[in-house]
Coordinates of C-alpha atoms in Angstrom, one line a residue:
M1159 CA -169.8 81.4 -137.2
K1160 CA -171.2 84.6 -136.0
I1161 CA -170.1 88.2 -136.5
D1162 CA -171.3 91.3 -135.0
L1163 CA -170.6 94.8 -136.7
T1164 CA -171.9 97.8 -134.9
N1165 CA -172.0 101.3 -136.8
T1166 CA -171.0 99.6 -140.1
T1167 CA -171.3 100.0 -143.6
S1168 CA -172.3 97.6 -146.6
S1169 CA -168.7 97.4 -147.8
K1170 CA -167.6 96.3 -144.4
I1171 CA -170.6 93.8 -144.3
N1172 CA -169.4 92.4 -147.7
A1173 CA -165.9 92.2 -146.7
A1174 CA -167.0 90.3 -143.8
L1175 CA -168.7 88.0 -145.5
M1176 CA -165.8 87.2 -148.0
E1177 CA -163.4 86.4 -145.0
A1178 CA -166.1 84.5 -143.1
R1179 CA -166.4 82.4 -146.6
R1180 CA -162.4 81.8 -146.7
T1181 CA -162.4 81.2 -143.1
S1182 CA -164.7 78.3 -143.7
G1183 CA -162.7 76.8 -146.6
S1184 CA -165.5 78.0 -149.1
T1185 CA -163.9 79.5 -152.3
A1186 CA -167.1 80.0 -154.1
A1187 CA -170.7 81.4 -152.9
G1188 CA -172.9 78.4 -154.0
M1189 CA -176.1 80.3 -153.5
V1190 CA -179.0 80.5 -156.1
L1191 CA -180.9 83.6 -154.7
T1192 CA -181.0 86.5 -152.4
L1193 CA -184.0 86.3 -150.0
V1194 CA -184.6 89.9 -148.5
I1195 CA -187.2 89.7 -145.3
V1196 CA -188.6 92.8 -144.6
T1197 CA -189.6 92.3 -140.8
D1198 CA -189.5 93.8 -137.1
E1199 CA -187.8 92.4 -134.0
G1200 CA -190.9 90.7 -132.9
S1201 CA -191.1 88.5 -136.0
A1202 CA -187.6 88.4 -137.0
Y1203 CA -186.9 85.1 -135.0
D1204 CA -189.8 83.1 -136.6
A1205 CA -189.1 84.5 -140.3
L1206 CA -185.4 83.8 -140.1
K1207 CA -185.9 80.3 -138.9
A1208 CA -188.4 79.4 -141.7
A1209 CA -185.8 81.2 -144.1
N1210 CA -182.6 78.9 -142.8
D1211 CA -185.1 75.7 -143.2
A1212 CA -186.0 76.7 -146.5
S1213 CA -182.4 77.5 -147.4
R1214 CA -181.5 73.6 -147.3
E1215 CA -183.5 73.5 -150.3
H1216 CA -182.7 77.0 -152.2
P1217 CA -179.3 77.9 -150.6
S1218 CA -179.5 81.7 -150.6
R1219 CA -178.0 84.8 -148.9
T1220 CA -180.9 85.9 -146.5
L1221 CA -180.9 89.8 -145.7
A1222 CA -183.1 90.4 -142.7
V1223 CA -184.1 94.0 -142.9
I1224 CA -185.1 95.3 -139.3
K1225 CA -186.2 99.1 -139.3
R1226 CA -185.8 100.9 -135.9
A1227 CA -186.8 104.7 -136.8
G1228 CA -186.5 105.3 -133.0
R1229 CA -188.9 107.0 -130.8
S1230 CA -187.5 109.9 -129.4
P1231 CA -186.1 112.9 -131.3
R1232 CA -182.4 112.1 -130.3
A1233 CA -182.9 108.3 -131.6
R1234 CA -184.2 109.4 -134.8
A1235 CA -181.6 111.7 -135.5
E1236 CA -178.9 108.9 -134.7
T1237 CA -178.4 107.2 -138.3
R1238 CA -176.7 103.9 -137.6
L1239 CA -176.2 100.5 -139.2
D1240 CA -175.9 97.4 -137.1
A1241 CA -175.2 93.9 -138.7
E1242 CA -175.2 90.4 -137.6
I1243 CA -173.6 87.8 -139.9
L1244 CA -174.4 84.2 -139.6
V1245 CA -172.4 81.7 -141.5
G1246 CA -172.2 77.8 -141.6
T1247 CA -174.6 76.1 -139.5
D1248 CA -176.4 79.0 -137.9
A1249 CA -177.4 80.0 -141.5
G1250 CA -178.6 76.9 -142.8
S1251 CA -177.2 76.2 -146.3
G1252 CA -176.3 79.9 -147.2
E1253 CA -175.5 83.2 -145.3
T1254 CA -177.7 85.3 -143.1
V1255 CA -177.2 88.9 -142.6
I1256 CA -179.4 90.6 -140.0
L1257 CA -179.8 94.6 -140.9
R1258 CA -180.6 97.0 -137.9
M1259 CA -181.2 100.4 -139.7
H1260 CA -181.5 103.1 -137.1
G1261 CA -182.9 106.6 -137.7
E1262 CA -183.1 108.1 -141.1
L1263 CA -181.5 105.2 -142.5
A1264 CA -184.8 103.0 -141.9
A1265 CA -186.5 105.1 -144.7
H1266 CA -183.5 104.4 -147.2
A1267 CA -183.3 100.4 -146.7
Q1268 CA -182.7 99.7 -150.4
S1269 CA -179.5 101.8 -150.4
V1270 CA -178.1 99.4 -147.8
V1271 CA -179.5 96.3 -149.3
L1272 CA -178.5 96.8 -153.0
P1273 CA -174.7 96.4 -152.4
L1274 CA -175.4 93.3 -150.7
L1275 CA -177.4 91.0 -153.4
L1276 CA -175.8 88.4 -155.0
P1277 CA -174.5 89.4 -158.4
D1278 CA -176.3 87.8 -161.4
A1279 CA -178.7 86.1 -159.1
P1280 CA -182.6 86.5 -158.6
V1281 CA -184.1 88.5 -155.6
V1282 CA -187.0 87.4 -153.4
V1283 CA -188.3 90.0 -150.9
W1284 CA -190.7 88.5 -148.3
W1285 CA -192.7 90.7 -145.8
P1286 CA -193.9 88.1 -143.0
D1287 CA -196.1 91.1 -141.9
N1288 CA -197.1 94.6 -142.3
A1289 CA -196.6 94.4 -145.9
P1290 CA -196.7 97.7 -148.1
L1291 CA -200.0 98.4 -149.9
H1292 CA -198.3 98.3 -153.2
P1293 CA -195.4 95.7 -153.1
A1294 CA -194.0 96.2 -156.6
Q1295 CA -193.8 100.0 -155.8
D1296 CA -192.1 99.8 -152.4
P1297 CA -188.4 100.6 -152.8
L1298 CA -187.1 97.0 -152.0
G1299 CA -189.8 95.3 -153.6
S1300 CA -189.1 97.1 -157.0
I1301 CA -185.9 95.3 -157.1
A1302 CA -187.2 91.9 -156.6
Q1303 CA -188.3 89.2 -159.4
R1304 CA -190.9 87.7 -156.9
R1305 CA -192.8 89.3 -153.8
I1306 CA -194.1 87.4 -151.1
T1307 CA -196.9 88.7 -148.7
D1308 CA -199.1 87.0 -145.9
A1309 CA -202.7 88.4 -146.0
V1310 CA -203.5 86.5 -142.8
T1311 CA -201.3 88.8 -140.8
A1312 CA -203.2 91.7 -142.1
E1313 CA -206.0 93.5 -139.6
S1314 CA -208.4 92.4 -141.9
P1315 CA -207.1 89.4 -143.6
V1316 CA -210.2 88.9 -146.3
G1317 CA -210.3 92.6 -146.9
Q1318 CA -206.6 92.1 -147.6
L1319 CA -207.5 90.2 -150.7
A1320 CA -209.2 93.2 -152.5
Q1321 CA -206.2 95.2 -151.7
R1322 CA -203.6 92.6 -153.4
A1323 CA -206.1 92.3 -156.4
Q1324 CA -205.8 96.2 -156.8
S1325 CA -202.1 96.1 -156.4
Y1326 CA -201.4 92.8 -158.2
T1327 CA -198.1 93.3 -160.3
P1328 CA -196.7 90.0 -162.3
G1329 CA -194.3 88.5 -159.6
D1330 CA -196.5 89.0 -156.5
T1331 CA -197.8 86.1 -154.6
D1332 CA -199.3 85.3 -151.0
L1333 CA -198.8 82.5 -148.5
A1334 CA -202.6 82.3 -148.0
W1335 CA -202.3 81.3 -151.7
T1336 CA -199.6 78.7 -151.3
R1337 CA -201.3 77.2 -148.1
I1338 CA -204.3 75.8 -150.7
T1339 CA -201.9 74.1 -153.2
G1340 CA -202.5 70.7 -151.4
W1341 CA -206.4 71.1 -151.7
R1342 CA -206.1 72.4 -155.3
S1343 CA -203.8 69.4 -156.3
M1344 CA -206.4 66.8 -154.6
L1345 CA -209.4 68.3 -156.0
A1346 CA -207.8 68.5 -159.6
A1347 CA -206.9 64.9 -159.3
A1348 CA -210.2 63.7 -158.3
L1349 CA -211.9 65.2 -161.3
D1350 CA -209.0 63.7 -163.5
Q1351 CA -210.0 60.2 -162.1
R1352 CA -213.8 60.9 -162.3
P1353 CA -214.6 63.4 -165.0
S1354 CA -218.0 64.8 -163.9
T1355 CA -220.2 68.0 -164.6
I1356 CA -219.9 70.3 -161.5
I1357 CA -223.2 72.0 -160.8
S1358 CA -222.0 74.0 -157.8
A1359 CA -219.4 74.0 -155.0
V1360 CA -219.1 74.5 -151.3
V1361 CA -216.1 75.5 -149.2
E1362 CA -215.8 75.3 -145.5
G1363 CA -213.4 76.6 -143.2
E1364 CA -212.8 79.1 -140.3
S1365 CA -213.7 82.7 -140.3
Y1366 CA -211.0 85.4 -141.3
N1367 CA -209.0 83.0 -143.2
P1368 CA -208.0 84.2 -146.5
S1369 CA -206.7 80.7 -148.0
V1370 CA -210.8 79.8 -147.6
E1371 CA -211.6 82.7 -149.6
L1372 CA -209.1 81.9 -152.2
L1373 CA -210.0 78.3 -152.7
G1374 CA -213.5 79.2 -153.3
L1375 CA -212.5 82.1 -155.7
W1376 CA -210.3 79.7 -157.6
L1377 CA -213.1 77.0 -157.8
H1378 CA -215.6 79.6 -159.0
N1379 CA -212.8 81.0 -161.7
R1380 CA -212.0 77.6 -163.1
L1381 CA -215.3 75.8 -162.9
H1382 CA -217.6 78.7 -163.7
V1383 CA -220.0 77.6 -161.1
P1384 CA -221.6 79.2 -158.0
V1385 CA -219.6 78.6 -154.9
E1386 CA -221.0 78.9 -151.4
R1387 CA -218.6 79.9 -148.4
V1388 CA -219.4 78.1 -144.9
V1389 CA -218.0 79.2 -141.8
T1390 CA -217.0 76.4 -139.6
G1391 CA -214.4 76.3 -136.3
G1392 CA -211.5 75.1 -138.1
P1393 CA -208.8 74.4 -138.1
G1394 CA -208.2 76.5 -141.8
I1395 CA -210.2 74.7 -144.4
T1396 CA -212.3 72.1 -143.3
A1397 CA -214.0 70.7 -146.1
V1398 CA -214.8 71.1 -150.1
H1399 CA -217.9 69.5 -151.7
L1400 CA -218.3 69.5 -155.5
C1401 CA -221.6 69.1 -156.3
T1402 CA -222.5 66.6 -159.4
K1403 CA -225.5 65.2 -160.9
D1404 CA -224.3 61.8 -159.5
G1405 CA -223.5 62.8 -156.0
D1406 CA -221.0 65.0 -154.4
I1407 CA -217.2 64.7 -154.5
T1408 CA -216.2 65.6 -151.2
L1409 CA -212.7 66.3 -149.7
D1410 CA -213.1 66.5 -145.8
R1411 CA -210.4 67.4 -143.4
P1412 CA -211.9 68.1 -139.7
D1413 CA -208.7 67.8 -137.9
G1414 CA -206.1 69.7 -140.0
L1415 CA -204.0 66.4 -140.3
M1416 CA -205.6 63.6 -142.6
G1417 CA -208.2 64.2 -145.4
T1418 CA -210.9 62.1 -146.8
L1419 CA -211.8 62.0 -150.3
C1420 CA -215.1 60.7 -150.9
M1421 CA -216.6 60.1 -154.5
P1422 CA -219.7 58.4 -155.8
D1423 CA -219.5 54.6 -156.3
S1424 CA -216.0 54.6 -155.2
P1425 CA -214.4 53.6 -151.8
D1426 CA -213.4 56.4 -149.2
R1427 CA -209.5 57.4 -149.2
Q1428 CA -207.3 58.9 -146.7
V1429 CA -205.1 61.6 -148.2
A1430 CA -202.3 63.5 -146.4
L1431 CA -203.4 67.1 -146.0
K1432 CA -201.5 68.5 -142.9
R1433 CA -201.0 72.0 -142.5
R1434 CA -197.7 72.9 -143.3
E1435 CA -195.2 75.1 -141.4
T1436 CA -193.8 78.5 -142.9
S1437 CA -190.6 77.2 -143.9
E1438 CA -192.3 74.7 -146.3
L1439 CA -194.4 77.4 -147.7
I1440 CA -191.3 79.8 -148.4
A1441 CA -189.7 76.5 -150.0
E1442 CA -192.7 76.2 -152.5
E1443 CA -192.6 79.6 -153.4
L1444 CA -188.9 79.9 -154.1
R1445 CA -189.1 77.1 -156.6
R1446 CA -190.7 79.3 -159.0
L1447 CA -189.9 82.8 -160.0
D1448 CA -191.9 83.5 -162.8
P1449 CA -195.4 85.1 -162.5
D1450 CA -198.3 82.8 -161.2
D1451 CA -201.2 83.7 -163.6
I1452 CA -203.5 81.3 -161.7
Y1453 CA -203.2 83.2 -158.6
A1454 CA -203.6 86.5 -160.2
A1455 CA -206.8 85.3 -161.7
A1456 CA -208.2 83.9 -158.3
V1457 CA -207.3 87.1 -156.3
R1458 CA -208.9 89.3 -158.7
T1459 CA -212.0 87.5 -158.5
P1460 CA -214.3 89.9 -156.4
V1461 CA -214.9 88.2 -152.7
D1462 CA -218.7 88.7 -153.1
R1463 CA -218.9 86.1 -156.1
L1464 CA -219.0 83.6 -153.1
R1465 CA -222.7 82.9 -152.3
E1466 CA -224.2 83.7 -149.0
P1467 CA -226.7 80.7 -148.1
A1468 CA -230.2 81.4 -147.3
G1469 CA -231.2 82.7 -143.9
A1470 CA -227.6 83.5 -142.8
E1471 CA -228.1 87.1 -142.4
T1472 CA -230.4 86.8 -139.5
A1473 CA -228.5 84.5 -137.4
A1474 CA -225.0 85.5 -138.5
A1475 CA -223.5 87.1 -135.4
E1476 CA -224.6 84.4 -132.9
R1477 CA -223.8 81.9 -135.0
V1478 CA -220.2 83.0 -135.6
A1479 CA -219.7 83.5 -131.9
Q1480 CA -220.8 80.0 -131.0
T1481 CA -218.5 78.6 -133.7
V1482 CA -215.6 80.2 -132.3
A1483 CA -216.3 79.4 -128.6
D1484 CA -216.7 75.8 -129.4
A1485 CA -214.9 74.5 -132.3
A1486 CA -216.7 71.0 -132.2
V1487 CA -220.1 72.3 -133.0
A1488 CA -222.1 69.7 -134.8
N1489 CA -223.8 72.2 -137.4
P1490 CA -221.4 74.9 -138.2
A1491 CA -223.1 78.2 -139.2
R1492 CA -223.4 79.1 -143.1
V1493 CA -222.6 82.7 -143.6
T1494 CA -219.9 84.6 -145.7
A1495 CA -216.7 85.6 -144.1
E1496 CA -217.7 89.1 -144.3
S1497 CA -220.6 88.8 -141.8
A1498 CA -218.3 88.5 -138.8
E1499 CA -216.6 91.9 -138.9
A1500 CA -217.6 92.7 -135.4
K1501 CA -216.0 90.2 -133.5
P1502 CA -212.4 91.4 -132.7
A1503 CA -211.4 88.6 -130.3
A1504 CA -212.6 85.8 -132.6
K1505 CA -210.7 87.4 -135.3
K1506 CA -207.5 87.3 -133.4
A1507 CA -207.9 83.7 -132.2
A1508 CA -208.8 83.0 -136.0
K1509 CA -205.6 84.8 -137.4
R1510 CA -203.3 82.9 -135.2
S1511 CA -204.7 79.7 -136.1
A1512 CA -204.5 80.3 -140.0
K1513 CA -201.0 81.6 -140.0
E1514 CA -200.0 77.7 -139.1
G1515 CA -201.2 76.8 -142.4
A1516 CA -204.6 76.0 -144.4

């Protein structure tokens, strides 16, 4: 069922939601949280699709906030709220309200959202892109128990990690961190099966991918060993090597689908490490609403703790250009992610690939 309301108010939207629920024969809401998506028209479709898919695991009321301040003085002077209500199969397992705020109302989105929150239910705010510098201080972020950003959509994805560290507040998280859950689980399981003293570690992955940096920072933070950052053609993270006295423990995934776990004195094993869709990432984040202390420790570790391999400075620019042009290069360049700042075309291509999942 779809209901369009033009030049409306929050109270009218609430009344329309109750009427739609009665019409569908549901007497109770049956939803566990409110998910607020702050986005624009260009990203709204993908974000809502991901939220609807995630709602099959977490039935929720989804409020999509689309701010349309207007380009001309006349458009900015016109204050209006338009709403599109989706219930039933069009909204997954919950309710979806698309709020288009025109004029000055765009600067006061929290006044529209507050009356539409589910009573006594947690609130999660997700910025698919253009996240504020301080999510917890944002008017919408301040009402949420959980705040989700995505560093890969920033102009400088790796540089965004420093901003996330500076503004971190308990309840913050980032989808760049969620993308490495499978890698962290596999590496931890490998060390459980074969306890070893780790001497150093190497993380390989495409440039401008904050998930690669976060994985290296997590290893450095948990193992207290030097970690080397290696740039490859991707997709996403391609390999992790844990160096021990008995040999390397290697988790390799060159194609973004299946990984190979290699340990000394053990046969190689195939493991599932497929790059996940945004809906799966959101569903994972909605499973927990408490602060993620492990993410906080990792993101607060300075990126410059990742080592730069010897000789990388002299050949960094030309090697990164070769890596992006040909993803099948036999010997990928070994440079830090920060050494490729001057390649905007490569940066855009890498950001699009990274957004699909680490």
